[in-house]
Amino acid sequence: MTVITHAEVLVASPGRNFVTLRVTTSDGVTGLGDATLNGRELAVASYLRDHLVPLLIGRDPARIEDMWQYLYRGAYWRRGPVTMTAIAAVDTALWDIKGKVAGLPVYQLLGGRSREGVMVYTHASGPDVPALLDDVARAKELGYRAIRAQTAVPGVAGTYGVKKNGRYEPANASLPEEQPWSTEDYLRFAPSYLAAVRETHGFDFHLLHDVHHRLTPLEAARFGRAVEEVDLFWMEDPTPAENQEAFRLIRQHTTTPVAVGEALTSIWDVQHLITEQLIDYVRMTVVHSGGITHLRRIFDLAALYQVRSGSHGASDLSPVSQAAAVHLDLAIANFGIQEHMGYPDEVADVFHSHVQYADGALDVGDVPGLGVEYDDDAAARYPYEPRYLPVARRLDGSVHDW
Ligand code: GCO
Ligand code: MG
């Protein structure tokens, strides 16, 4: 019988930190899984190295569902980003192995293509409205059919989602940067710049906006109403998702579609959001939600309620996650959209991926497995460095949701 003979936890920082699990079988087949949890990378590395890798050795790599149940139920302690990211890494690596053994791309194992390419949205941003408008023009020229628009709120230094020196990388400091926040200023300003995007660039593309957990339920309801005329594809994470009743209140006041999920990790975290039809898009990812096996289960539940997928695809999800997401997006019936933020240039030195962008969409080739290889020699040139996400403080100094 083929068994898992070893599993390595690879930590590297090509432009930003990534944790990768590589599982090897007794037949010499390897599979990769992303295990990156932005700003808490080494917690997952330890969970894998110290607790999961010893459990993998000698097991059958073909039993993906059983492995998921074994690692999830076997932990006794349930859910949470560290556990679910570690399980995701194992799960994704086993799908990669299964594809390579079968000689098929992973999307074929998931039922085959439901579509030609995966519609993506990219980020447009700028320090002020004219710069944002130019960036939207740039994204349109690159063929994107869906664009997320963010600009800095005047007087609020360091607003999330805005590029610096041509790139947006939120985990930018060896200790968390503290950034000011003013909800009042944001609420006064954001609807007007989204309207400016429509006035300048029209309605022939999807416009998205990330609220990044900043509002109270009533503020989010007001915001959703205020932007109805700009026809947003979605408003993302309008409130922190721990309080799920909030979305009921938002729904009562606005028809602006709602997307939630990047900080959630299991089907139980979104069960009521989906079954009570409080959201329109479930925005979870392979890496933080227990892998391909578990995210497929979430998307299938969502399909029953006409909730569509909208996978998180920020630069802190490695190309392994990105490839896994595209395979899943290609296969599911209720695909909505996929985030495509791009990576620092160095990332391609370490991860050789077959995912390709063309005409507003991502696709994978017909390479068996996920279609990503890890370059150890290149990775050795990029050692881990501590990097943290920022922390937000209101103008009176108290901590807000970042
Ligand atoms: C997004 C996100 C990210 C997150 C980041 C946290 O919608 O892409 O909100 O930019 O802030 O992934 O690690
Ligand atoms: Mg977001």
PDB file of N, CA, C and O in Angstrom, residues 177-237:
ATOM      1  N   GLU A 177       1.639  48.046  12.883  1.00  0.00           N
ATOM      2  CA  GLU A 177       1.503  49.501  12.725  1.00  0.00           C
ATOM      3  C   GLU A 177       0.121  49.882  13.267  1.00  0.00           C
ATOM      4  O   GLU A 177      -0.840  49.136  13.090  1.00  0.00           O
ATOM      5  N   GLU A 178       0.026  51.024  13.948  1.00  0.00           N
ATOM      6  CA  GLU A 178      -1.281  51.454  14.452  1.00  0.00           C
ATOM      7  C   GLU A 178      -1.820  52.535  13.520  1.00  0.00           C
ATOM      8  O   GLU A 178      -1.156  53.535  13.274  1.00  0.00           O
ATOM      9  N   GLN A 179      -3.020  52.295  13.005  1.00  0.00           N
ATOM     10  CA  GLN A 179      -3.576  53.216  12.011  1.00  0.00           C
ATOM     11  C   GLN A 179      -4.850  53.856  12.559  1.00  0.00           C
ATOM     12  O   GLN A 179      -5.680  53.167  13.136  1.00  0.00           O
ATOM     13  N   PRO A 180      -5.005  55.163  12.331  1.00  0.00           N
ATOM     14  CA  PRO A 180      -6.213  55.833  12.813  1.00  0.00           C
ATOM     15  C   PRO A 180      -7.441  55.478  11.982  1.00  0.00           C
ATOM     16  O   PRO A 180      -7.316  55.118  10.815  1.00  0.00           O
ATOM     17  N   TRP A 181      -8.609  55.590  12.591  1.00  0.00           N
ATOM     18  CA  TRP A 181      -9.858  55.303  11.878  1.00  0.00           C
ATOM     19  C   TRP A 181     -10.961  56.235  12.348  1.00  0.00           C
ATOM     20  O   TRP A 181     -11.089  56.496  13.549  1.00  0.00           O
ATOM     21  N   SER A 182     -11.743  56.721  11.378  1.00  0.00           N
ATOM     22  CA  SER A 182     -12.898  57.536  11.707  1.00  0.00           C
ATOM     23  C   SER A 182     -14.079  57.070  10.868  1.00  0.00           C
ATOM     24  O   SER A 182     -14.127  57.300   9.655  1.00  0.00           O
ATOM     25  N   THR A 183     -15.019  56.410  11.508  1.00  0.00           N
ATOM     26  CA  THR A 183     -16.202  55.914  10.795  1.00  0.00           C
ATOM     27  C   THR A 183     -16.993  57.067  10.186  1.00  0.00           C
ATOM     28  O   THR A 183     -17.471  56.977   9.058  1.00  0.00           O
ATOM     29  N   GLU A 184     -17.110  58.161  10.954  1.00  0.00           N
ATOM     30  CA  GLU A 184     -17.896  59.303  10.461  1.00  0.00           C
ATOM     31  C   GLU A 184     -17.329  59.799   9.133  1.00  0.00           C
ATOM     32  O   GLU A 184     -18.059  60.012   8.163  1.00  0.00           O
ATOM     33  N   ASP A 185     -16.000  59.970   9.085  1.00  0.00           N
ATOM     34  CA  ASP A 185     -15.377  60.483   7.858  1.00  0.00           C
ATOM     35  C   ASP A 185     -15.546  59.499   6.709  1.00  0.00           C
ATOM     36  O   ASP A 185     -15.801  59.878   5.563  1.00  0.00           O
ATOM     37  N   TYR A 186     -15.378  58.210   7.027  1.00  0.00           N
ATOM     38  CA  TYR A 186     -15.522  57.184   5.990  1.00  0.00           C
ATOM     39  C   TYR A 186     -16.938  57.197   5.417  1.00  0.00           C
ATOM     40  O   TYR A 186     -17.129  57.198   4.197  1.00  0.00           O
ATOM     41  N   LEU A 187     -17.929  57.228   6.308  1.00  0.00           N
ATOM     42  CA  LEU A 187     -19.322  57.160   5.832  1.00  0.00           C
ATOM     43  C   LEU A 187     -19.696  58.378   4.998  1.00  0.00           C
ATOM     44  O   LEU A 187     -20.481  58.288   4.067  1.00  0.00           O
ATOM     45  N   ARG A 188     -19.104  59.513   5.339  1.00  0.00           N
ATOM     46  CA  ARG A 188     -19.389  60.723   4.558  1.00  0.00           C
ATOM     47  C   ARG A 188     -18.732  60.658   3.184  1.00  0.00           C
ATOM     48  O   ARG A 188     -19.266  61.142   2.206  1.00  0.00           O
ATOM     49  N   PHE A 189     -17.560  60.027   3.134  1.00  0.00           N
ATOM     50  CA  PHE A 189     -16.731  60.114   1.927  1.00  0.00           C
ATOM     51  C   PHE A 189     -16.918  58.944   0.953  1.00  0.00           C
ATOM     52  O   PHE A 189     -16.971  59.140  -0.266  1.00  0.00           O
ATOM     53  N   ALA A 190     -16.987  57.705   1.455  1.00  0.00           N
ATOM     54  CA  ALA A 190     -16.902  56.532   0.565  1.00  0.00           C
ATOM     55  C   ALA A 190     -17.996  56.492  -0.505  1.00  0.00           C
ATOM     56  O   ALA A 190     -17.699  56.221  -1.677  1.00  0.00           O
ATOM     57  N   PRO A 191     -19.277  56.774  -0.180  1.00  0.00           N
ATOM     58  CA  PRO A 191     -20.288  56.707  -1.246  1.00  0.00           C
ATOM     59  C   PRO A 191     -19.973  57.670  -2.393  1.00  0.00           C
ATOM     60  O   PRO A 191     -20.213  57.348  -3.566  1.00  0.00           O
ATOM     61  N   SER A 192     -19.353  58.828  -2.061  1.00  0.00           N
ATOM     62  CA  SER A 192     -19.106  59.803  -3.128  1.00  0.00           C
ATOM     63  C   SER A 192     -17.989  59.332  -4.056  1.00  0.00           C
ATOM     64  O   SER A 192     -18.037  59.548  -5.263  1.00  0.00           O
ATOM     65  N   TYR A 193     -16.989  58.660  -3.527  1.00  0.00           N
ATOM     66  CA  TYR A 193     -15.935  58.239  -4.463  1.00  0.00           C
ATOM     67  C   TYR A 193     -16.371  57.033  -5.299  1.00  0.00           C
ATOM     68  O   TYR A 193     -15.938  56.870  -6.439  1.00  0.00           O
ATOM     69  N   LEU A 194     -17.253  56.188  -4.728  1.00  0.00           N
ATOM     70  CA  LEU A 194     -17.772  55.082  -5.540  1.00  0.00           C
ATOM     71  C   LEU A 194     -18.645  55.646  -6.674  1.00  0.00           C
ATOM     72  O   LEU A 194     -18.597  55.168  -7.809  1.00  0.00           O
ATOM     73  N   ALA A 195     -19.400  56.704  -6.354  1.00  0.00           N
ATOM     74  CA  ALA A 195     -20.202  57.361  -7.399  1.00  0.00           C
ATOM     75  C   ALA A 195     -19.297  57.978  -8.462  1.00  0.00           C
ATOM     76  O   ALA A 195     -19.583  57.906  -9.670  1.00  0.00           O
ATOM     77  N   ALA A 196     -18.160  58.538  -8.029  1.00  0.00           N
ATOM     78  CA  ALA A 196     -17.226  59.132  -8.995  1.00  0.00           C
ATOM     79  C   ALA A 196     -16.672  58.062  -9.940  1.00  0.00           C
ATOM     80  O   ALA A 196     -16.465  58.309 -11.140  1.00  0.00           O
ATOM     81  N   VAL A 197     -16.442  56.863  -9.422  1.00  0.00           N
ATOM     82  CA  VAL A 197     -15.961  55.770 -10.293  1.00  0.00           C
ATOM     83  C   VAL A 197     -16.996  55.488 -11.375  1.00  0.00           C
ATOM     84  O   VAL A 197     -16.673  55.361 -12.562  1.00  0.00           O
ATOM     85  N   ARG A 198     -18.269  55.420 -10.997  1.00  0.00           N
ATOM     86  CA  ARG A 198     -19.328  55.156 -11.998  1.00  0.00           C
ATOM     87  C   ARG A 198     -19.461  56.322 -12.982  1.00  0.00           C
ATOM     88  O   ARG A 198     -19.635  56.107 -14.183  1.00  0.00           O
ATOM     89  N   GLU A 199     -19.372  57.563 -12.452  1.00  0.00           N
ATOM     90  CA  GLU A 199     -19.518  58.723 -13.359  1.00  0.00           C
ATOM     91  C   GLU A 199     -18.418  58.712 -14.414  1.00  0.00           C
ATOM     92  O   GLU A 199     -18.648  58.997 -15.584  1.00  0.00           O
ATOM     93  N   THR A 200     -17.206  58.394 -14.008  1.00  0.00           N
ATOM     94  CA  THR A 200     -16.084  58.434 -14.950  1.00  0.00           C
ATOM     95  C   THR A 200     -16.035  57.193 -15.832  1.00  0.00           C
ATOM     96  O   THR A 200     -15.720  57.293 -17.020  1.00  0.00           O
ATOM     97  N   HIS A 201     -16.321  56.037 -15.256  1.00  0.00           N
ATOM     98  CA  HIS A 201     -16.051  54.789 -15.984  1.00  0.00           C
ATOM     99  C   HIS A 201     -17.290  54.007 -16.373  1.00  0.00           C
ATOM    100  O   HIS A 201     -17.176  52.962 -16.999  1.00  0.00           O
ATOM    101  N   GLY A 202     -18.457  54.491 -16.013  1.00  0.00           N
ATOM    102  CA  GLY A 202     -19.690  53.831 -16.441  1.00  0.00           C
ATOM    103  C   GLY A 202     -20.023  52.572 -15.657  1.00  0.00           C
ATOM    104  O   GLY A 202     -19.439  52.293 -14.603  1.00  0.00           O
ATOM    105  N   PHE A 203     -20.954  51.823 -16.222  1.00  0.00           N
ATOM    106  CA  PHE A 203     -21.528  50.668 -15.507  1.00  0.00           C
ATOM    107  C   PHE A 203     -21.214  49.344 -16.197  1.00  0.00           C
ATOM    108  O   PHE A 203     -21.777  48.309 -15.839  1.00  0.00           O
ATOM    109  N   ASP A 204     -20.287  49.355 -17.170  1.00  0.00           N
ATOM    110  CA  ASP A 204     -20.073  48.113 -17.931  1.00  0.00           C
ATOM    111  C   ASP A 204     -19.044  47.189 -17.292  1.00  0.00           C
ATOM    112  O   ASP A 204     -18.364  46.426 -17.964  1.00  0.00           O
ATOM    113  N   PHE A 205     -18.878  47.289 -15.994  1.00  0.00           N
ATOM    114  CA  PHE A 205     -18.010  46.358 -15.262  1.00  0.00           C
ATOM    115  C   PHE A 205     -18.573  46.250 -13.847  1.00  0.00           C
ATOM    116  O   PHE A 205     -19.324  47.116 -13.395  1.00  0.00           O
ATOM    117  N   HIS A 206     -18.211  45.179 -13.165  1.00  0.00           N
ATOM    118  CA  HIS A 206     -18.675  45.001 -11.784  1.00  0.00           C
ATOM    119  C   HIS A 206     -17.807  45.845 -10.852  1.00  0.00           C
ATOM    120  O   HIS A 206     -16.578  45.797 -10.941  1.00  0.00           O
ATOM    121  N   LEU A 207     -18.468  46.558  -9.957  1.00  0.00           N
ATOM    122  CA  LEU A 207     -17.745  47.395  -8.990  1.00  0.00           C
ATOM    123  C   LEU A 207     -17.944  46.788  -7.601  1.00  0.00           C
ATOM    124  O   LEU A 207     -19.078  46.512  -7.194  1.00  0.00           O
ATOM    125  N   LEU A 208     -16.824  46.597  -6.896  1.00  0.00           N
ATOM    126  CA  LEU A 208     -16.864  45.994  -5.564  1.00  0.00           C
ATOM    127  C   LEU A 208     -16.236  46.949  -4.561  1.00  0.00           C
ATOM    128  O   LEU A 208     -15.421  47.811  -4.927  1.00  0.00           O
ATOM    129  N   HIS A 209     -16.564  46.738  -3.288  1.00  0.00           N
ATOM    130  CA  HIS A 209     -15.964  47.579  -2.252  1.00  0.00           C
ATOM    131  C   HIS A 209     -15.857  46.767  -0.962  1.00  0.00           C
ATOM    132  O   HIS A 209     -16.789  46.060  -0.590  1.00  0.00           O
ATOM    133  N   ASP A 210     -14.704  46.897  -0.302  1.00  0.00           N
ATOM    134  CA  ASP A 210     -14.445  46.174   0.948  1.00  0.00           C
ATOM    135  C   ASP A 210     -14.580  47.146   2.120  1.00  0.00           C
ATOM    136  O   ASP A 210     -13.838  48.126   2.200  1.00  0.00           O
ATOM    137  N   VAL A 211     -15.520  46.869   3.009  1.00  0.00           N
ATOM    138  CA  VAL A 211     -15.717  47.730   4.185  1.00  0.00           C
ATOM    139  C   VAL A 211     -14.804  47.283   5.343  1.00  0.00           C
ATOM    140  O   VAL A 211     -14.571  48.021   6.290  1.00  0.00           O
ATOM    141  N   HIS A 212     -14.269  46.097   5.217  1.00  0.00           N
ATOM    142  CA  HIS A 212     -13.252  45.569   6.137  1.00  0.00           C
ATOM    143  C   HIS A 212     -13.664  45.640   7.609  1.00  0.00           C
ATOM    144  O   HIS A 212     -12.919  46.113   8.455  1.00  0.00           O
ATOM    145  N   HIS A 213     -14.870  45.178   7.869  1.00  0.00           N
ATOM    146  CA  HIS A 213     -15.349  44.962   9.262  1.00  0.00           C
ATOM    147  C   HIS A 213     -15.472  46.254  10.080  1.00  0.00           C
ATOM    148  O   HIS A 213     -15.463  46.204  11.309  1.00  0.00           O
ATOM    149  N   ARG A 214     -15.616  47.413   9.422  1.00  0.00           N
ATOM    150  CA  ARG A 214     -15.468  48.663  10.165  1.00  0.00           C
ATOM    151  C   ARG A 214     -16.751  49.217  10.782  1.00  0.00           C
ATOM    152  O   ARG A 214     -16.691  50.134  11.602  1.00  0.00           O
ATOM    153  N   LEU A 215     -17.941  48.747  10.338  1.00  0.00           N
ATOM    154  CA  LEU A 215     -19.174  49.458  10.692  1.00  0.00           C
ATOM    155  C   LEU A 215     -20.018  48.707  11.713  1.00  0.00           C
ATOM    156  O   LEU A 215     -19.892  47.492  11.883  1.00  0.00           O
ATOM    157  N   THR A 216     -20.897  49.440  12.368  1.00  0.00           N
ATOM    158  CA  THR A 216     -21.930  48.803  13.194  1.00  0.00           C
ATOM    159  C   THR A 216     -23.047  48.346  12.239  1.00  0.00           C
ATOM    160  O   THR A 216     -23.101  48.784  11.080  1.00  0.00           O
ATOM    161  N   PRO A 217     -23.968  47.503  12.713  1.00  0.00           N
ATOM    162  CA  PRO A 217     -25.046  47.050  11.820  1.00  0.00           C
ATOM    163  C   PRO A 217     -25.828  48.217  11.193  1.00  0.00           C
ATOM    164  O   PRO A 217     -26.085  48.233   9.993  1.00  0.00           O
ATOM    165  N   LEU A 218     -26.175  49.204  11.988  1.00  0.00           N
ATOM    166  CA  LEU A 218     -26.969  50.303  11.445  1.00  0.00           C
ATOM    167  C   LEU A 218     -26.156  51.161  10.470  1.00  0.00           C
ATOM    168  O   LEU A 218     -26.662  51.594   9.429  1.00  0.00           O
ATOM    169  N   GLU A 219     -24.889  51.385  10.814  1.00  0.00           N
ATOM    170  CA  GLU A 219     -24.026  52.122   9.875  1.00  0.00           C
ATOM    171  C   GLU A 219     -23.921  51.373   8.555  1.00  0.00           C
ATOM    172  O   GLU A 219     -23.950  51.972   7.468  1.00  0.00           O
ATOM    173  N   ALA A 220     -23.799  50.040   8.643  1.00  0.00           N
ATOM    174  CA  ALA A 220     -23.681  49.235   7.420  1.00  0.00           C
ATOM    175  C   ALA A 220     -24.968  49.325   6.601  1.00  0.00           C
ATOM    176  O   ALA A 220     -24.924  49.398   5.370  1.00  0.00           O
ATOM    177  N   ALA A 221     -26.110  49.322   7.286  1.00  0.00           N
ATOM    178  CA  ALA A 221     -27.390  49.444   6.586  1.00  0.00           C
ATOM    179  C   ALA A 221     -27.454  50.783   5.852  1.00  0.00           C
ATOM    180  O   ALA A 221     -27.839  50.869   4.685  1.00  0.00           O
ATOM    181  N   ARG A 222     -27.018  51.840   6.537  1.00  0.00           N
ATOM    182  CA  ARG A 222     -27.018  53.182   5.909  1.00  0.00           C
ATOM    183  C   ARG A 222     -26.086  53.221   4.715  1.00  0.00           C
ATOM    184  O   ARG A 222     -26.391  53.776   3.667  1.00  0.00           O
ATOM    185  N   PHE A 223     -24.911  52.615   4.897  1.00  0.00           N
ATOM    186  CA  PHE A 223     -23.932  52.604   3.808  1.00  0.00           C
ATOM    187  C   PHE A 223     -24.508  51.853   2.589  1.00  0.00           C
ATOM    188  O   PHE A 223     -24.451  52.340   1.465  1.00  0.00           O
ATOM    189  N   GLY A 224     -25.071  50.686   2.864  1.00  0.00           N
ATOM    190  CA  GLY A 224     -25.634  49.876   1.775  1.00  0.00           C
ATOM    191  C   GLY A 224     -26.679  50.642   0.995  1.00  0.00           C
ATOM    192  O   GLY A 224     -26.726  50.589  -0.237  1.00  0.00           O
ATOM    193  N   ARG A 225     -27.503  51.374   1.710  1.00  0.00           N
ATOM    194  CA  ARG A 225     -28.528  52.213   1.056  1.00  0.00           C
ATOM    195  C   ARG A 225     -27.901  53.339   0.244  1.00  0.00           C
ATOM    196  O   ARG A 225     -28.304  53.606  -0.879  1.00  0.00           O
ATOM    197  N   ALA A 226     -26.892  53.960   0.846  1.00  0.00           N
ATOM    198  CA  ALA A 226     -26.284  55.124   0.189  1.00  0.00           C
ATOM    199  C   ALA A 226     -25.602  54.752  -1.129  1.00  0.00           C
ATOM    200  O   ALA A 226     -25.425  55.610  -1.987  1.00  0.00           O
ATOM    201  N   VAL A 227     -25.199  53.481  -1.276  1.00  0.00           N
ATOM    202  CA  VAL A 227     -24.489  53.107  -2.514  1.00  0.00           C
ATOM    203  C   VAL A 227     -25.371  52.306  -3.483  1.00  0.00           C
ATOM    204  O   VAL A 227     -24.875  51.791  -4.482  1.00  0.00           O
ATOM    205  N   GLU A 228     -26.669  52.240  -3.220  1.00  0.00           N
ATOM    206  CA  GLU A 228     -27.518  51.432  -4.103  1.00  0.00           C
ATOM    207  C   GLU A 228     -27.442  51.898  -5.560  1.00  0.00           C
ATOM    208  O   GLU A 228     -27.410  51.087  -6.469  1.00  0.00           O
ATOM    209  N   GLU A 229     -27.353  53.216  -5.753  1.00  0.00           N
ATOM    210  CA  GLU A 229     -27.333  53.733  -7.134  1.00  0.00           C
ATOM    211  C   GLU A 229     -26.067  53.374  -7.895  1.00  0.00           C
ATOM    212  O   GLU A 229     -26.070  53.349  -9.120  1.00  0.00           O
ATOM    213  N   VAL A 230     -24.977  53.115  -7.180  1.00  0.00           N
ATOM    214  CA  VAL A 230     -23.743  52.781  -7.909  1.00  0.00           C
ATOM    215  C   VAL A 230     -23.712  51.302  -8.275  1.00  0.00           C
ATOM    216  O   VAL A 230     -22.789  50.844  -8.939  1.00  0.00           O
ATOM    217  N   ASP A 231     -24.725  50.545  -7.847  1.00  0.00           N
ATOM    218  CA  ASP A 231     -24.879  49.157  -8.266  1.00  0.00           C
ATOM    219  C   ASP A 231     -23.634  48.327  -7.942  1.00  0.00           C
ATOM    220  O   ASP A 231     -22.976  47.772  -8.831  1.00  0.00           O
ATOM    221  N   LEU A 232     -23.331  48.241  -6.653  1.00  0.00           N
ATOM    222  CA  LEU A 232     -22.172  47.432  -6.247  1.00  0.00           C
ATOM    223  C   LEU A 232     -22.456  45.955  -6.507  1.00  0.00           C
ATOM    224  O   LEU A 232     -23.568  45.478  -6.258  1.00  0.00           O
ATOM    225  N   PHE A 233     -21.430  45.257  -6.939  1.00  0.00           N
ATOM    226  CA  PHE A 233     -21.496  43.794  -7.043  1.00  0.00           C
ATOM    227  C   PHE A 233     -21.655  43.228  -5.640  1.00  0.00           C
ATOM    228  O   PHE A 233     -22.402  42.301  -5.414  1.00  0.00           O
ATOM    229  N   TRP A 234     -20.868  43.818  -4.701  1.00  0.00           N
ATOM    230  CA  TRP A 234     -21.061  43.513  -3.273  1.00  0.00           C
ATOM    231  C   TRP A 234     -20.424  44.566  -2.402  1.00  0.00           C
ATOM    232  O   TRP A 234     -19.525  45.296  -2.832  1.00  0.00           O
ATOM    233  N   MET A 235     -20.920  44.667  -1.166  1.00  0.00           N
ATOM    234  CA  MET A 235     -20.150  45.326  -0.118  1.00  0.00           C
ATOM    235  C   MET A 235     -19.632  44.193   0.762  1.00  0.00           C
ATOM    236  O   MET A 235     -20.354  43.287   1.158  1.00  0.00           O
ATOM    237  N   GLU A 236     -18.324  44.249   0.994  1.00  0.00           N
ATOM    238  CA  GLU A 236     -17.653  43.126   1.647  1.00  0.00           C
ATOM    239  C   GLU A 236     -17.476  43.403   3.133  1.00  0.00           C
ATOM    240  O   GLU A 236     -17.096  44.525   3.504  1.00  0.00           O
ATOM    241  N   ASP A 237     -17.718  42.404   3.957  1.00  0.00           N
ATOM    242  CA  ASP A 237     -17.482  42.482   5.397  1.00  0.00           C
ATOM    243  C   ASP A 237     -17.925  43.822   5.982  1.00  0.00           C
ATOM    244  O   ASP A 237     -17.132  44.526   6.611  1.00  0.00           O
TER     245      ASP A 237
END
